Each structure stands twice: as C-alpha cells, then as structure tokens.
Short mmCIF file of C-alpha atoms in Angstrom, two decimals:
data_model
loop_
_atom_site.label_atom_id
_atom_site.label_comp_id
_atom_site.label_asym_id
_atom_site.label_seq_id
_atom_site.Cartn_x
_atom_site.Cartn_y
_atom_site.Cartn_z
CA MET A 4 103.62 7.49 122.02
CA SER A 5 99.96 6.77 121.28
CA GLU A 6 98.05 8.71 118.65
CA SER A 7 95.86 10.34 121.32
CA SER A 8 98.95 11.45 123.26
CA TYR A 9 100.44 12.88 120.09
CA HIS A 10 97.30 14.93 119.45
CA SER A 11 97.36 16.20 123.05
CA VAL A 12 100.95 17.37 122.71
CA ARG A 13 100.15 18.97 119.37
CA GLY A 14 97.22 20.77 120.99
CA LEU A 15 99.55 22.09 123.68
CA GLU A 16 102.01 23.30 121.08
CA ARG A 17 99.24 25.15 119.25
CA GLY A 18 97.92 26.64 122.48
CA LEU A 19 101.36 27.96 123.36
CA ALA A 20 101.75 29.35 119.85
CA VAL A 21 98.46 31.23 120.23
CA LEU A 22 99.50 32.58 123.63
CA ARG A 23 102.84 33.75 122.23
CA ALA A 24 101.06 35.42 119.31
CA VAL A 25 98.77 37.46 121.58
CA ASN A 26 101.80 38.42 123.64
CA ALA A 27 103.71 39.54 120.54
CA LEU A 28 100.76 41.46 119.06
CA GLY A 29 99.72 43.08 122.33
CA HIS A 30 96.06 42.37 121.65
CA ALA A 31 94.59 40.51 118.72
CA THR A 32 91.49 39.05 117.08
CA SER A 33 91.25 35.42 116.04
CA VAL A 34 91.92 36.49 112.43
CA GLU A 35 95.13 38.26 113.46
CA VAL A 36 96.31 35.33 115.56
CA ALA A 37 95.56 32.89 112.73
CA SER A 38 97.57 35.05 110.33
CA HIS A 39 100.44 35.33 112.83
CA THR A 40 100.62 31.61 113.61
CA GLY A 41 99.54 30.07 110.31
CA LEU A 42 96.95 27.97 112.15
CA PRO A 43 93.37 27.49 110.89
CA ARG A 44 91.04 30.15 112.21
CA PRO A 45 88.51 27.67 113.77
CA THR A 46 91.39 26.05 115.68
CA VAL A 47 92.65 29.45 116.81
CA HIS A 48 89.19 30.48 117.96
CA ARG A 49 88.80 27.33 120.09
CA LEU A 50 92.23 27.82 121.64
CA LEU A 51 91.60 31.49 122.35
CA GLU A 52 88.31 30.72 124.05
CA THR A 53 89.92 27.94 126.09
CA LEU A 54 92.65 30.31 127.26
CA ARG A 55 90.01 32.95 128.06
CA THR A 56 87.93 30.44 130.05
CA GLU A 57 91.06 29.47 132.00
CA GLY A 58 91.72 33.13 132.81
CA PHE A 59 94.87 33.68 130.72
CA LEU A 60 93.14 35.93 128.18
CA ARG A 61 90.33 38.45 128.41
CA ARG A 62 88.07 40.34 126.04
CA SER A 63 85.27 42.82 126.72
CA GLY A 64 82.88 41.79 123.96
CA LEU A 65 82.42 39.33 121.12
CA ARG A 66 83.99 41.71 118.59
CA ASP A 67 86.83 42.88 120.84
CA PRO A 68 90.41 41.60 120.59
CA TYR A 69 91.92 39.23 123.13
CA ARG A 70 94.45 40.47 125.69
CA LEU A 71 96.72 38.72 128.14
CA THR A 72 95.78 38.85 131.82
CA LEU A 73 98.23 38.98 134.68
CA LYS A 74 97.43 35.31 135.30
CA VAL A 75 99.94 34.58 132.55
CA LYS A 76 102.62 35.57 135.06
CA SER A 77 101.58 32.58 137.17
CA LEU A 78 103.35 30.43 134.58
CA SER A 79 106.67 31.87 135.76
CA GLY A 80 107.97 31.91 139.29
CA GLY A 81 104.64 31.40 141.01
CA TYR A 82 103.50 34.92 140.10
CA LYS A 83 99.97 35.77 141.22
CA ASP A 84 97.64 38.43 139.89
CA GLU A 85 98.48 41.27 142.24
CA ASP A 86 101.81 40.19 143.72
CA TRP A 87 103.61 43.25 142.41
CA ILE A 88 101.16 45.46 144.30
CA THR A 89 101.18 43.65 147.60
CA GLU A 90 104.93 42.98 147.60
CA ILE A 91 106.26 46.17 146.04
CA ALA A 92 103.75 48.94 145.53
CA ASP A 93 102.03 48.72 148.93
CA VAL A 94 105.33 49.33 150.70
CA VAL A 95 106.22 52.30 148.50
CA LEU A 96 102.72 53.75 148.89
CA ALA A 97 102.93 53.51 152.67
CA GLU A 98 106.28 55.32 152.69
CA LEU A 99 104.95 57.97 150.30
CA PHE A 100 101.99 58.54 152.63
CA ASP A 101 104.38 59.26 155.50
CA GLU A 102 105.78 62.13 153.44
CA VAL A 103 102.63 63.62 151.93
CA VAL A 104 99.77 62.68 154.36
CA TRP A 105 97.26 63.46 151.61
CA PRO A 106 95.57 60.27 150.30
CA THR A 107 97.25 58.36 147.49
CA ASP A 108 96.12 55.47 145.27
CA ILE A 109 97.57 52.92 142.91
CA ALA A 110 95.20 51.94 140.11
CA THR A 111 95.40 49.50 137.20
CA PHE A 112 93.31 49.22 134.05
CA GLU A 113 90.49 46.70 133.96
CA ASN A 114 87.19 46.47 132.08
CA GLU A 115 87.28 49.94 130.51
CA GLY A 116 88.12 51.69 133.79
CA MET A 117 90.84 52.17 136.36
CA VAL A 118 90.49 49.96 139.43
CA ILE A 119 92.00 51.00 142.76
CA ARG A 120 94.39 48.27 143.92
CA SER A 121 95.95 49.99 146.90
CA THR A 122 95.03 53.18 148.76
CA THR A 123 95.86 55.29 151.80
CA HIS A 124 92.43 56.97 151.90
CA THR A 125 91.48 54.94 154.94
CA ARG A 126 94.64 56.08 156.77
CA SER A 127 94.68 59.72 155.74
CA PRO A 128 93.05 62.23 158.11
CA LEU A 129 92.78 64.57 155.12
CA SER A 130 90.58 62.28 153.02
CA ILE A 131 87.00 63.39 152.39
CA GLU A 132 86.27 60.64 149.88
CA ARG A 133 86.56 57.17 151.38
CA SER A 134 87.97 55.42 148.38
CA TRP A 135 88.46 51.68 148.70
CA VAL A 136 90.30 48.83 147.06
CA GLY A 137 88.31 47.48 144.12
CA ARG A 138 86.54 50.72 143.28
CA GLN A 139 86.37 51.43 139.55
CA LEU A 140 87.13 54.93 138.24
CA PRO A 141 86.26 56.37 134.80
CA MET A 142 89.06 56.92 132.29
CA LEU A 143 88.36 60.45 131.06
CA SER A 144 87.39 62.05 134.37
CA THR A 145 90.33 61.02 136.54
CA ALA A 146 94.06 61.70 136.63
CA VAL A 147 94.88 57.98 136.65
CA GLY A 148 92.62 57.37 133.65
CA TRP A 149 94.14 60.14 131.53
CA THR A 150 97.61 59.00 132.54
CA TYR A 151 97.01 55.38 131.57
CA LEU A 152 95.55 56.33 128.19
CA ALA A 153 98.33 58.80 127.45
CA PHE A 154 101.14 56.35 128.05
CA THR A 155 99.67 53.06 126.84
CA PRO A 156 100.49 52.03 123.23
CA ALA A 157 98.35 53.74 120.59
CA LYS A 158 96.62 50.58 119.40
CA GLU A 159 95.38 49.73 122.88
CA ARG A 160 94.42 53.35 123.57
CA HIS A 161 92.27 53.52 120.44
CA ALA A 162 90.57 50.22 121.31
CA ILE A 163 89.76 51.46 124.83
CA LEU A 164 88.32 54.73 123.55
CA GLU A 165 86.17 52.85 121.02
CA ARG A 166 84.74 50.66 123.78
CA ILE A 167 84.11 53.65 126.04
CA GLY A 168 82.21 55.32 123.21
CA ALA A 169 80.00 52.27 122.81
CA MET A 170 79.09 52.06 126.49
CA ALA A 171 76.81 54.16 128.67
CA GLY A 172 78.80 55.90 131.37
CA PRO A 173 80.37 59.15 132.60
CA ASP A 174 82.94 59.24 129.78
CA GLN A 175 80.63 58.73 126.82
CA ASP A 176 80.01 62.45 126.14
CA LYS A 177 83.73 63.21 126.20
CA VAL A 178 84.51 60.50 123.66
CA ARG A 179 82.19 62.30 121.25
CA ASP A 180 84.74 65.15 121.11
CA PRO A 181 87.80 63.25 119.82
CA GLU A 182 89.80 66.42 119.18
CA ALA A 183 89.50 67.49 122.82
CA VAL A 184 90.50 63.99 123.93
CA ARG A 185 93.48 64.02 121.57
CA LYS A 186 94.69 67.39 122.88
CA THR A 187 94.38 66.33 126.51
CA LEU A 188 96.28 63.10 125.85
CA ALA A 189 99.02 64.96 123.95
CA THR A 190 99.38 67.45 126.81
CA THR A 191 99.52 64.62 129.36
CA ARG A 192 102.26 62.80 127.44
CA ARG A 193 104.26 66.00 126.96
CA ARG A 194 104.31 66.99 130.63
CA GLY A 195 104.54 63.40 131.90
CA TYR A 196 101.55 63.30 134.24
CA GLY A 197 97.75 63.40 134.24
CA THR A 198 95.48 65.83 136.06
CA ARG A 199 91.98 66.14 137.44
CA GLN A 200 90.58 69.42 138.76
CA ARG A 201 87.40 68.95 140.82
CA GLU A 202 85.78 66.75 138.17
CA PHE A 203 84.40 63.36 139.33
CA MET A 204 85.24 64.08 143.00
CA PRO A 205 84.03 67.62 143.81
CA LYS A 206 86.16 69.83 146.06
CA THR A 207 89.30 67.86 145.27
CA SER A 208 91.96 67.69 142.58
CA SER A 209 94.61 65.11 141.76
CA ILE A 210 97.69 64.38 139.69
CA ALA A 211 98.98 60.96 138.59
CA VAL A 212 102.07 59.47 136.99
CA PRO A 213 102.47 56.15 135.16
CA ILE A 214 104.26 53.09 136.51
CA MET A 215 105.99 51.63 133.47
CA ASN A 216 107.56 48.32 132.47
CA GLY A 217 109.09 49.12 129.10
CA THR A 218 106.21 50.36 126.93
CA HIS A 219 103.62 48.64 129.14
CA VAL A 220 101.77 50.67 131.79
CA LEU A 221 101.64 48.54 134.93
CA GLY A 222 99.43 51.06 136.64
CA CYS A 223 99.26 54.67 137.82
CA ILE A 224 99.93 56.33 141.16
CA ASN A 225 98.16 59.50 142.23
CA ILE A 226 97.76 62.00 145.05
CA ILE A 227 94.49 63.74 145.92
CA TRP A 228 94.09 66.98 147.88
CA ILE A 229 91.33 69.40 148.88
CA ASP A 230 91.29 72.43 146.59
CA SER A 231 90.51 74.90 149.35
CA ALA A 232 93.65 73.84 151.22
CA MET A 233 96.13 74.28 148.38
CA THR A 234 96.25 75.62 144.84
CA PHE A 235 96.79 73.24 141.95
CA ASP A 236 100.17 74.77 141.06
CA VAL A 237 101.47 74.55 144.62
CA ALA A 238 100.36 70.93 144.98
CA THR A 239 101.96 69.98 141.68
CA ARG A 240 105.30 71.61 142.51
CA ARG A 241 105.32 70.05 145.97
CA TYR A 242 104.14 66.51 145.25
CA LEU A 243 104.93 65.67 141.61
CA PRO A 244 108.63 64.92 142.33
CA LEU A 245 107.61 62.59 145.18
CA LEU A 246 105.12 60.76 142.93
CA ARG A 247 107.75 60.30 140.25
CA GLN A 248 110.26 58.98 142.78
CA ALA A 249 107.68 56.49 144.08
CA ALA A 250 106.83 55.32 140.55
CA THR A 251 110.51 54.85 139.73
CA ARG A 252 111.06 52.79 142.87
CA ILE A 253 108.18 50.51 141.93
CA GLU A 254 109.43 50.17 138.35
CA VAL A 255 112.94 49.22 139.46
CA ALA A 256 111.71 46.74 142.07
CA TYR A 257 109.25 45.21 139.58
CA ALA A 258 111.94 44.79 136.92
CA GLU A 259 114.23 43.09 139.44
CA ARG A 260 111.43 40.80 140.58
CA VAL A 261 110.37 39.55 137.16
CA ALA A 262 114.01 39.06 136.14
CA VAL A 263 114.51 36.48 138.90
#
C-alpha cells in the first residue's frame, strides 16, 4: 500500500470515528467529539464540516452542535430520507383518515420547527386550512411541536429551546417564560399527548402523539378538528385512542424495517 493510500484509509477511519461519536452523543460540538474520539480538534472540525457538506450531519449555526441527518440511514439498506414516511406512515395515515375523516398530519422536526411530511388535509372535506407537505409549523404553538419537545431527550430539547429564543418568530415570546414552558412540557409528558386549542390556526384545535423509536422521536401524528363542531374533551376521548394505535403501528413497522 502506498503512503497516500494509507493516509486515505486513515482519513476514512477517523471520519467513521467522528460519525460514531455524534451518533453516541446524540448531538455534539467539535470539542465534545474530539474528547470522545481522542482526535485533534482541528482534524475533528474538518471531518465534521466534510460530513455536514455531504449531508450526513447538520447544524443550525456556527455555535450549535452537530446532529445526524436521516441521510445516515442511506449507508444501510439503501435507506432514503423519507422512506419510512412514504412506505409506512402514508399507508397508516390513509387508513386513519378513513376512520376519522377529520384532517391528520405527520410532522418531523427540522430547522427549529415541525415540518409536515404527510397530510390528509387535501382529501378531507372537513379541512378549513389547506395544509401541505413541506409546510413548517412552530414548536410552541402546535400540538406536534409540544409533543416533539416533551418526548425528545432533555439535552436536545434544551438546545432547541435555546435556538428558538435566539430567533425571531411566533415562539420567541413564549420562550421568555421558561416556567410556563416547563409546566406545559411536564403536563404533555404525563398525559402522553400534546394539545393546541385555537392557537396558530383559529377556529380549530388539535391533539398529537409521538412516533417513537426507542428514546428517539421519529415524528408526531395529529388530528385537527373545527371547535364549533365538537368540544375538546369529546374529540380527545373519541380520537386519541385511534391516534395512539396509528403511532404504534408505525413504530412496529419502522422497527421491523430497520432491523432487516
């Protein structure tokens, strides 16, 4: 083996070590990765930026930690970014719609907000808000946002709230009352689902449950209804069990898929 080939292989080994470190830590700065791997910090920084440029890591700002993206799954079994949605969740969502008729969404976290990945708004005759795939929703004004924050690991939750507080947007005022945020998150975790009553989308309310893979929140699934048609308590009693069943079906199918 030539010296240049040896250095290339060594670079690959270091790159994989950095990727494994971010995976183990959940999210990490270059200092944390260097400490975890024992590699020099300048080397770690270059590798992290290379992995970010290639789409395997993401970060929101220069001072923010690095996180894995779903593109990492493409290294195993041909997994693509939203395969679990198109192959698993879309089917479950369609079947759920047949039971509830009210519009439902599946949303995942991205760039300090929840992004709608699949929806039945366009099919539902009861929808008054034409939500669409790719639309970004705020974290602290939506059922899916509260749900994601409540069930994601504490370290990630704190990092998200810090970034929300540093950005202009609909959630900034709420972040300034950390005690109220803490109480809402505690209530959401205790009851197992998030809520929204008229806020963000007037005349409607919603509830959402998490879709979990171990301690990782894959996404959240919600149902939205018109307040004048049904009280919040009635809607929750009627539809929460169906949402939970749908989330469980997705979780089981996802676990089976990634185990292959």
